[in-house]
Amino acid sequence: MSNSARKYLIAGNWKMNLNSAEGAELAKDVVSIVGPQTDVSVCVCPTFTTLEAVSQVVNDSNVSLGAQNMHFESAGAYTGEISAEMLRHLFCKFVILGHSERREYFGESDAIVNQKTLVALAANLKPIVCIGETLEEREAGKVNEVIKTQLEGALVGVTAADADALVVAYEPVWAIGTGKTATPEMAEEVHAEIRSLLASLLGAEAANKVRILYGGSMKPENADDLLAQPNIDGGLIGGAALKATSFAALVQSAQKRSK
Ligand code: PEP
């Protein structure tokens, strides 16, 4: 295994796709294809309305459930929002926070992502904290600056004790849903930088426990090379997670490297 301290995580972000019947069908296929293995952590993240149906399907399997977002308050007058406790009630284990689509379309700032991260950790949910630069920022040579600001902003108050639960996803915005993937070398450079920022924030030992996923047009054809990088501990998968066969192929890529 390339990163012996950390178990690979392959997480599917279904975004605003699949109603509860469709989601349950896909989840059944995922469980039957990837379910028996335990070398790799596997998680599917449906929409809120599909969580309960998928929860029933993945219950008692090796596939975990995750949500795509949550609110930082536990209850009250927040129309349209969902709390961490509500996600726990449906047996969610993971929650994606600060996805670039949430940042772009719903105005999520680093401060909001930070509040959500702390609340998720307190509720025993593993936050998948998304960070990543736009094409404009990359072309302006600002990748490290953007990554540092987003990571430090999201992790205020997070401690070394949270390292096992914490997941960071590096998702270059220009690679999400575009078919353009960062080369394995480009991705590894940023992942190594994230690991070193985590070491400054949490200490080296804790930083080595944090899983850092790559996201951005990861698919069966490029997964082997990406997962071979020492600081890439799995993937956050959009498009390729909507088909059980391609999602399973990604899990198998990670499984090969886990032996
Ligand atoms: C994502 O939305 O997190 C993502 C990585 O999408 P895609 O795999 O489709 O680029």
Coordinates of C-alpha atoms and ligand atoms in Angstrom, one line a residue:
M1 CA 0.0 0.0 0.0
S2 CA 1.4 3.4 -0.9
N3 CA 0.2 5.2 2.2
S4 CA 0.3 2.5 4.9
A5 CA -1.1 4.7 7.7
R6 CA -4.3 5.4 5.9
K7 CA -7.1 3.3 4.4
Y8 CA -8.3 4.5 1.0
L9 CA -11.7 6.1 0.8
I10 CA -13.7 6.1 -2.3
A11 CA -16.7 8.4 -1.9
G12 CA -19.5 9.0 -4.4
N13 CA -21.1 12.4 -4.6
W14 CA -24.4 11.8 -6.4
K15 CA -25.1 15.6 -6.4
M16 CA -28.8 16.5 -7.3
N17 CA -29.4 13.2 -9.2
L18 CA -31.5 10.2 -8.5
N19 CA -34.8 10.1 -6.6
S20 CA -35.2 7.7 -3.7
A21 CA -36.3 4.7 -5.9
E22 CA -33.4 5.3 -8.4
G23 CA -30.9 5.9 -5.5
A24 CA -32.0 2.6 -3.8
E25 CA -31.4 0.7 -7.1
L26 CA -27.9 2.2 -7.6
A27 CA -27.1 1.5 -3.9
K28 CA -28.2 -2.1 -4.3
D29 CA -25.8 -2.5 -7.2
V30 CA -23.0 -0.8 -5.4
V31 CA -23.5 -3.1 -2.3
S32 CA -23.6 -6.2 -4.4
I33 CA -20.5 -5.3 -6.5
V34 CA -18.2 -3.7 -3.9
G35 CA -19.9 -4.7 -0.7
P36 CA -17.9 -7.8 0.4
Q37 CA -14.5 -6.1 0.4
T38 CA -13.2 -4.3 3.5
D39 CA -9.7 -3.1 2.3
V40 CA -11.2 0.2 1.1
S41 CA -13.7 2.5 2.8
V42 CA -16.6 3.1 0.4
C43 CA -19.2 5.7 0.9
V44 CA -22.2 7.0 -1.2
C45 CA -23.6 10.5 -0.7
P46 CA -27.2 10.8 -2.1
T47 CA -29.5 13.9 -1.9
F48 CA -31.3 14.4 1.4
T49 CA -34.5 13.0 0.1
T50 CA -32.8 9.8 -1.0
L51 CA -30.8 9.3 2.2
E52 CA -33.4 7.2 4.0
A53 CA -34.0 4.7 1.2
V54 CA -30.3 4.3 0.6
S55 CA -29.7 4.0 4.3
Q56 CA -31.9 0.9 4.4
V57 CA -30.1 -0.6 1.5
V58 CA -26.5 -0.1 2.8
N59 CA -27.4 -1.0 6.4
D60 CA -25.3 -4.0 7.5
S61 CA -23.1 -3.7 4.4
N62 CA -19.5 -2.4 4.0
V63 CA -20.8 0.7 2.1
S64 CA -21.2 3.8 4.3
L65 CA -23.7 6.6 3.9
G66 CA -22.8 10.3 3.6
A67 CA -24.7 13.5 3.0
Q68 CA -23.7 16.3 0.6
N69 CA -24.2 19.2 3.1
M70 CA -25.7 20.1 6.5
H71 CA -26.5 23.1 8.6
F72 CA -24.4 24.1 11.5
E73 CA -27.3 24.7 13.9
S74 CA -28.9 21.7 15.6
A75 CA -32.5 22.8 15.2
G76 CA -34.8 25.8 14.8
A77 CA -36.0 28.4 12.3
Y78 CA -33.7 27.5 9.4
T79 CA -36.2 26.7 6.6
G80 CA -35.0 24.1 4.2
E81 CA -32.0 23.1 6.2
I82 CA -30.9 19.7 7.8
S83 CA -28.9 19.2 11.0
A84 CA -26.1 16.9 11.8
E85 CA -28.3 15.0 14.3
M86 CA -30.9 14.4 11.5
L87 CA -28.1 12.9 9.4
R88 CA -26.9 10.7 12.3
H89 CA -30.5 9.5 12.8
L90 CA -30.3 8.1 9.2
F91 CA -27.0 6.5 10.0
C92 CA -24.9 8.8 8.0
K93 CA -21.2 8.5 8.7
F94 CA -19.8 11.1 6.4
V95 CA -20.8 14.6 5.3
I96 CA -19.3 16.5 2.3
L97 CA -18.7 20.2 3.4
G98 CA -17.7 23.2 1.3
H99 CA -18.0 21.6 -2.1
S100 CA -17.1 24.2 -4.7
E101 CA -20.7 24.1 -6.0
R102 CA -21.9 25.1 -2.5
R103 CA -19.2 27.8 -2.4
E104 CA -20.1 29.1 -5.9
Y105 CA -23.9 28.9 -5.9
F106 CA -24.8 29.1 -2.2
G107 CA -22.2 31.6 -1.0
E108 CA -20.5 29.2 1.5
S109 CA -17.5 30.9 3.0
D110 CA -14.6 29.4 4.8
A111 CA -16.1 30.6 8.0
I112 CA -19.4 28.7 7.3
V113 CA -17.4 25.6 6.3
N114 CA -15.5 25.9 9.6
Q115 CA -18.7 26.1 11.7
K116 CA -20.1 23.1 9.9
T117 CA -16.9 21.1 10.3
L118 CA -16.8 21.6 14.0
V119 CA -20.5 20.7 14.4
A120 CA -20.0 17.6 12.2
L121 CA -17.1 16.4 14.3
A122 CA -19.0 17.0 17.5
A123 CA -21.9 14.9 16.1
N124 CA -19.5 12.0 15.2
L125 CA -19.8 12.6 11.5
K126 CA -16.7 12.5 9.4
P127 CA -16.5 15.7 7.5
I128 CA -15.1 15.6 3.9
V129 CA -13.9 19.2 3.7
C130 CA -13.5 20.3 0.0
I131 CA -10.9 22.8 -1.1
G132 CA -9.6 23.7 -4.5
E133 CA -8.6 26.5 -6.8
T134 CA -10.3 27.9 -9.9
L135 CA -8.6 27.9 -13.3
E136 CA -8.1 31.6 -13.0
E137 CA -6.4 31.2 -9.6
R138 CA -4.1 28.4 -11.0
E139 CA -3.1 30.5 -14.0
A140 CA -2.3 33.4 -11.7
G141 CA 0.1 31.1 -9.7
K142 CA -2.1 31.2 -6.6
V143 CA -2.8 27.5 -5.9
N144 CA -0.9 27.3 -2.6
E145 CA -2.3 30.6 -1.4
V146 CA -5.9 29.5 -2.1
I147 CA -5.4 26.1 -0.6
K148 CA -3.8 27.6 2.6
T149 CA -6.6 30.1 3.0
Q150 CA -9.4 27.5 2.5
L151 CA -7.8 24.8 4.6
E152 CA -6.8 27.0 7.5
G153 CA -10.2 28.8 7.4
A154 CA -12.1 25.5 7.4
L155 CA -10.1 24.0 10.3
V156 CA -10.1 26.7 12.9
G157 CA -10.5 24.9 16.3
V158 CA -9.9 21.4 14.8
T159 CA -7.3 19.5 16.8
A160 CA -5.0 16.5 16.5
A161 CA -7.7 14.4 18.2
D162 CA -10.0 14.9 15.1
A163 CA -7.4 13.6 12.6
D164 CA -8.9 10.1 12.3
A165 CA -12.3 11.5 11.4
L166 CA -11.2 14.3 9.3
V167 CA -11.1 13.9 5.5
V168 CA -9.9 16.7 3.1
A169 CA -10.8 16.6 -0.6
Y170 CA -8.6 18.5 -3.0
E171 CA -10.9 19.3 -5.9
P172 CA -9.5 21.7 -8.5
V173 CA -12.6 23.5 -9.6
W174 CA -11.6 23.4 -13.3
A175 CA -11.5 19.6 -13.2
I176 CA -14.9 19.0 -11.7
G177 CA -17.4 17.6 -14.2
T178 CA -15.3 18.9 -17.1
G179 CA -13.5 15.7 -18.1
K180 CA -10.2 17.6 -17.4
T181 CA -8.2 15.8 -14.7
A182 CA -5.1 17.2 -12.9
T183 CA -2.2 15.1 -13.8
P184 CA -1.1 12.7 -11.0
E185 CA 2.0 14.9 -10.5
M186 CA 0.0 18.1 -10.4
A187 CA -2.4 16.6 -7.9
E188 CA 0.4 15.0 -5.8
E189 CA 2.1 18.4 -5.5
V190 CA -1.0 20.0 -4.0
H191 CA -1.7 16.9 -1.8
A192 CA 1.8 17.1 -0.4
E193 CA 1.3 20.8 0.3
I194 CA -2.0 20.0 2.1
R195 CA -0.3 17.4 4.2
S196 CA 2.4 19.9 5.2
L197 CA -0.2 22.5 6.1
L198 CA -2.0 19.9 8.1
A199 CA 1.3 19.1 9.9
S200 CA 1.6 22.8 10.9
L201 CA -2.0 22.9 12.1
L202 CA -2.3 19.5 13.9
G203 CA 1.2 18.1 14.2
A204 CA 3.0 15.7 11.9
E205 CA 1.6 12.5 13.5
A206 CA -2.0 13.7 13.2
A207 CA -1.4 15.0 9.7
N208 CA -0.3 11.5 8.6
K209 CA -3.7 10.1 9.7
V210 CA -5.8 12.5 7.7
R211 CA -7.1 11.1 4.4
I212 CA -6.7 13.5 1.5
L213 CA -9.0 12.6 -1.5
Y214 CA -8.6 13.8 -5.0
G215 CA -11.7 14.9 -6.9
G216 CA -12.2 16.2 -10.4
S217 CA -13.1 13.8 -13.3
M218 CA -11.6 10.8 -11.6
K219 CA -12.6 7.7 -13.5
P220 CA -11.5 4.1 -14.0
E221 CA -9.0 5.2 -16.8
N222 CA -7.1 7.6 -14.6
A223 CA -7.6 6.2 -11.1
D224 CA -4.6 3.9 -11.0
D225 CA -2.1 6.7 -11.7
L226 CA -3.8 9.1 -9.3
L227 CA -4.1 6.6 -6.4
A228 CA -0.4 5.6 -6.9
Q229 CA 0.6 9.0 -5.5
P230 CA 1.8 8.8 -1.9
N231 CA -0.5 11.6 -0.6
I232 CA -3.6 10.6 -2.5
D233 CA -5.7 8.5 -0.2
G234 CA -8.8 8.0 -2.4
G235 CA -11.3 9.9 -4.5
L236 CA -14.4 12.1 -4.3
I237 CA -16.2 11.0 -7.4
G238 CA -19.1 12.8 -9.2
G239 CA -20.0 11.6 -12.6
A240 CA -18.4 8.2 -12.4
A241 CA -20.2 7.4 -9.1
L242 CA -23.6 7.4 -10.9
K243 CA -22.9 4.0 -12.5
A244 CA -22.2 1.0 -10.3
T245 CA -19.7 -0.5 -12.7
S246 CA -17.5 2.6 -13.0
F247 CA -17.7 3.3 -9.3
A248 CA -16.8 -0.3 -8.5
A249 CA -13.8 -0.1 -10.9
L250 CA -12.5 2.8 -8.8
V251 CA -12.9 0.8 -5.6
Q252 CA -11.0 -2.0 -7.3
S253 CA -8.2 0.4 -8.2
A254 CA -7.8 1.4 -4.6
Q255 CA -8.2 -2.3 -3.5
K256 CA -5.3 -3.4 -5.7
R257 CA -3.0 -0.8 -4.0
S258 CA -4.2 -1.8 -0.5
K259 CA -2.7 -5.3 -0.7
Ligands
PEP1 C1 -17.3 16.3 -7.5 O1 -18.3 17.0 -7.7 O2 -17.0 16.2 -6.3 C2 -16.6 15.7 -8.6 C3 -15.4 15.4 -8.4 O3 -17.3 15.6 -9.8 P1 -16.7 14.8 -11.1 O4 -16.1 13.5 -10.7 O5 -17.9 14.6 -12.0 O6 -15.7 15.7 -11.7

